[in-house]
GROMACS .gro file of C-alpha atoms in nm:
model
  172
    1UNK     CA    1   1.555   6.283   0.362
    2UNK     CA    2   1.290   6.540   0.273
    3UNK     CA    3   1.571   6.780   0.170
    4UNK     CA    4   1.660   6.543  -0.114
    5UNK     CA    5   1.331   6.393  -0.244
    6UNK     CA    6   1.082   6.565  -0.473
    7UNK     CA    7   0.768   6.656  -0.279
    8UNK     CA    8   0.547   6.514  -0.555
    9UNK     CA    9   0.730   6.179  -0.574
   10UNK     CA   10   0.533   5.864  -0.511
   11UNK     CA   11   0.802   5.707  -0.290
   12UNK     CA   12   0.734   5.561   0.050
   13UNK     CA   13   1.039   5.552   0.274
   14UNK     CA   14   1.134   5.237   0.463
   15UNK     CA   15   1.425   5.194   0.703
   16UNK     CA   16   1.593   4.858   0.761
   17UNK     CA   17   1.768   4.729   1.075
   18UNK     CA   18   2.109   4.868   0.974
   19UNK     CA   19   1.984   5.225   0.927
   20UNK     CA   20   1.953   5.222   0.547
   21UNK     CA   21   1.660   5.409   0.394
   22UNK     CA   22   1.486   5.271   0.086
   23UNK     CA   23   1.232   5.424  -0.147
   24UNK     CA   24   0.947   5.210  -0.270
   25UNK     CA   25   0.693   5.338  -0.523
   26UNK     CA   26   0.353   5.384  -0.362
   27UNK     CA   27   0.169   5.166  -0.615
   28UNK     CA   28   0.371   4.854  -0.526
   29UNK     CA   29   0.416   4.920  -0.154
   30UNK     CA   30   0.126   4.695  -0.036
   31UNK     CA   31   0.266   4.402  -0.237
   32UNK     CA   32   0.619   4.473  -0.118
   33UNK     CA   33   0.501   4.489   0.243
   34UNK     CA   34   0.319   4.155   0.212
   35UNK     CA   35   0.602   3.971   0.035
   36UNK     CA   36   0.875   4.107   0.264
   37UNK     CA   37   0.709   3.940   0.565
   38UNK     CA   38   0.777   3.596   0.414
   39UNK     CA   39   1.115   3.643   0.248
   40UNK     CA   40   1.445   3.697   0.430
   41UNK     CA   41   1.558   3.959   0.179
   42UNK     CA   42   1.388   4.150  -0.099
   43UNK     CA   43   1.539   4.432  -0.301
   44UNK     CA   44   1.322   4.738  -0.241
   45UNK     CA   45   1.426   4.906  -0.567
   46UNK     CA   46   1.600   5.228  -0.463
   47UNK     CA   47   1.852   5.274  -0.182
   48UNK     CA   48   1.814   5.636  -0.072
   49UNK     CA   49   2.094   5.648   0.184
   50UNK     CA   50   2.177   5.586   0.547
   51UNK     CA   51   2.239   5.775   0.866
   52UNK     CA   52   2.565   5.850   1.042
   53UNK     CA   53   2.485   6.003   1.376
   54UNK     CA   54   2.224   6.271   1.305
   55UNK     CA   55   2.324   6.317   0.939
   56UNK     CA   56   2.159   6.157   0.639
   57UNK     CA   57   2.417   6.039   0.381
   58UNK     CA   58   2.257   5.994   0.036
   59UNK     CA   59   2.348   5.687  -0.168
   60UNK     CA   60   2.511   5.716  -0.512
   61UNK     CA   61   2.229   5.534  -0.694
   62UNK     CA   62   1.980   5.786  -0.554
   63UNK     CA   63   2.176   6.070  -0.721
   64UNK     CA   64   2.107   5.905  -1.058
   65UNK     CA   65   1.731   5.879  -1.004
   66UNK     CA   66   1.456   6.119  -1.110
   67UNK     CA   67   1.331   6.137  -0.751
   68UNK     CA   68   1.594   6.396  -0.652
   69UNK     CA   69   1.450   6.736  -0.569
   70UNK     CA   70   1.472   6.981  -0.861
   71UNK     CA   71   1.571   7.264  -0.626
   72UNK     CA   72   1.876   7.074  -0.497
   73UNK     CA   73   2.188   7.242  -0.631
   74UNK     CA   74   2.355   7.060  -0.923
   75UNK     CA   75   2.717   7.143  -0.999
   76UNK     CA   76   2.794   7.076  -1.366
   77UNK     CA   77   3.165   7.004  -1.417
   78UNK     CA   78   3.378   7.014  -1.729
   79UNK     CA   79   3.543   6.695  -1.857
   80UNK     CA   80   3.868   6.742  -1.665
   81UNK     CA   81   3.696   6.812  -1.332
   82UNK     CA   82   3.451   6.525  -1.385
   83UNK     CA   83   3.744   6.287  -1.422
   84UNK     CA   84   3.901   6.426  -1.105
   85UNK     CA   85   3.569   6.362  -0.927
   86UNK     CA   86   3.548   6.005  -1.064
   87UNK     CA   87   3.907   5.937  -0.954
   88UNK     CA   88   3.827   6.077  -0.607
   89UNK     CA   89   4.126   6.310  -0.631
   90UNK     CA   90   4.147   6.648  -0.459
   91UNK     CA   91   4.000   6.920  -0.676
   92UNK     CA   92   4.127   7.279  -0.687
   93UNK     CA   93   3.769   7.402  -0.743
   94UNK     CA   94   3.569   7.565  -0.468
   95UNK     CA   95   3.202   7.472  -0.442
   96UNK     CA   96   2.962   7.753  -0.524
   97UNK     CA   97   2.682   7.635  -0.299
   98UNK     CA   98   2.714   7.525   0.068
   99UNK     CA   99   2.589   7.189   0.188
  100UNK     CA  100   2.479   6.888  -0.015
  101UNK     CA  101   2.459   6.891  -0.392
  102UNK     CA  102   2.472   6.671  -0.696
  103UNK     CA  103   2.766   6.667  -0.937
  104UNK     CA  104   2.699   6.621  -1.306
  105UNK     CA  105   2.882   6.621  -1.636
  106UNK     CA  106   2.705   6.735  -1.952
  107UNK     CA  107   2.375   6.735  -1.764
  108UNK     CA  108   2.414   6.371  -1.654
  109UNK     CA  109   2.434   6.318  -1.276
  110UNK     CA  110   2.747   6.145  -1.145
  111UNK     CA  111   2.698   6.151  -0.768
  112UNK     CA  112   2.694   6.358  -0.450
  113UNK     CA  113   2.922   6.611  -0.288
  114UNK     CA  114   2.903   6.805   0.035
  115UNK     CA  115   3.053   7.154   0.041
  116UNK     CA  116   3.249   7.227   0.357
  117UNK     CA  117   3.395   7.579   0.357
  118UNK     CA  118   3.617   7.628   0.053
  119UNK     CA  119   3.636   7.257  -0.039
  120UNK     CA  120   3.400   6.969  -0.095
  121UNK     CA  121   3.379   6.609   0.022
  122UNK     CA  122   3.345   6.361  -0.262
  123UNK     CA  123   3.076   6.096  -0.204
  124UNK     CA  124   3.143   5.896  -0.520
  125UNK     CA  125   3.162   5.527  -0.415
  126UNK     CA  126   3.510   5.378  -0.402
  127UNK     CA  127   3.383   5.056  -0.562
  128UNK     CA  128   3.300   5.254  -0.879
  129UNK     CA  129   3.613   5.467  -0.868
  130UNK     CA  130   3.770   5.547  -1.203
  131UNK     CA  131   4.085   5.347  -1.279
  132UNK     CA  132   4.393   5.469  -1.468
  133UNK     CA  133   4.318   5.328  -1.814
  134UNK     CA  134   4.153   5.597  -2.030
  135UNK     CA  135   4.047   5.605  -2.394
  136UNK     CA  136   3.933   5.916  -2.579
  137UNK     CA  137   3.663   5.859  -2.839
  138UNK     CA  138   3.541   5.519  -2.940
  139UNK     CA  139   3.816   5.264  -2.954
  140UNK     CA  140   3.835   4.892  -2.942
  141UNK     CA  141   3.928   4.764  -2.601
  142UNK     CA  142   4.059   4.414  -2.554
  143UNK     CA  143   3.888   4.257  -2.258
  144UNK     CA  144   4.100   3.986  -2.093
  145UNK     CA  145   3.926   3.650  -2.126
  146UNK     CA  146   4.024   3.297  -2.027
  147UNK     CA  147   4.035   3.004  -2.268
  148UNK     CA  148   3.658   2.948  -2.221
  149UNK     CA  149   3.570   3.304  -2.318
  150UNK     CA  150   3.485   3.421  -1.967
  151UNK     CA  151   3.612   3.760  -1.849
  152UNK     CA  152   3.935   3.725  -1.651
  153UNK     CA  153   3.868   3.951  -1.350
  154UNK     CA  154   4.216   3.901  -1.201
  155UNK     CA  155   4.386   4.107  -1.471
  156UNK     CA  156   4.100   4.336  -1.566
  157UNK     CA  157   4.072   4.710  -1.516
  158UNK     CA  158   3.795   4.962  -1.551
  159UNK     CA  159   3.798   5.240  -1.805
  160UNK     CA  160   3.601   5.544  -1.914
  161UNK     CA  161   3.500   5.623  -2.269
  162UNK     CA  162   3.464   5.993  -2.338
  163UNK     CA  163   3.281   6.072  -2.656
  164UNK     CA  164   3.005   6.309  -2.764
  165UNK     CA  165   3.040   6.499  -2.434
  166UNK     CA  166   2.930   6.199  -2.228
  167UNK     CA  167   3.124   5.979  -1.992
  168UNK     CA  168   3.049   5.610  -2.004
  169UNK     CA  169   3.204   5.407  -1.726
  170UNK     CA  170   3.258   5.038  -1.779
  171UNK     CA  171   3.427   4.766  -1.585
  172UNK     CA  172   3.605   4.503  -1.787
   0.00000   0.00000   0.00000
């Protein structure tokens, strides 16, 4: 974990029974520790990752935090490659730096990758994977709703808005 977290961060690491590592800010750790003894579950704010065998696998939400080490390599992609990453498709690009790194678009972090030889493994979560519907620029998107005005999740899709060199991902 120390390869990923800023040395000057105020996080205290905690591991749960299933092997997940969480980061809790030092100033609230005593309160968290006290409350967690009496509650069956409490959200510890930032999921850092988990272990698979001897390897630490960082979590996607950790990639978006300011606690990531500044010296960790960040690979800034163009719009086309960022969409390939978000779709979890195979990219023709070769990583420039071996090992773990963070992928970004326009300076905004998207997630993690791990360079293995002349390819990389995409660690973008499947549950947030980009879906086929795509709009360029700002456009009105009709969100399917039932007769009571609630979002109809059965027929909904997710989409990405690309405008002003930023990708905004939304689920309808």
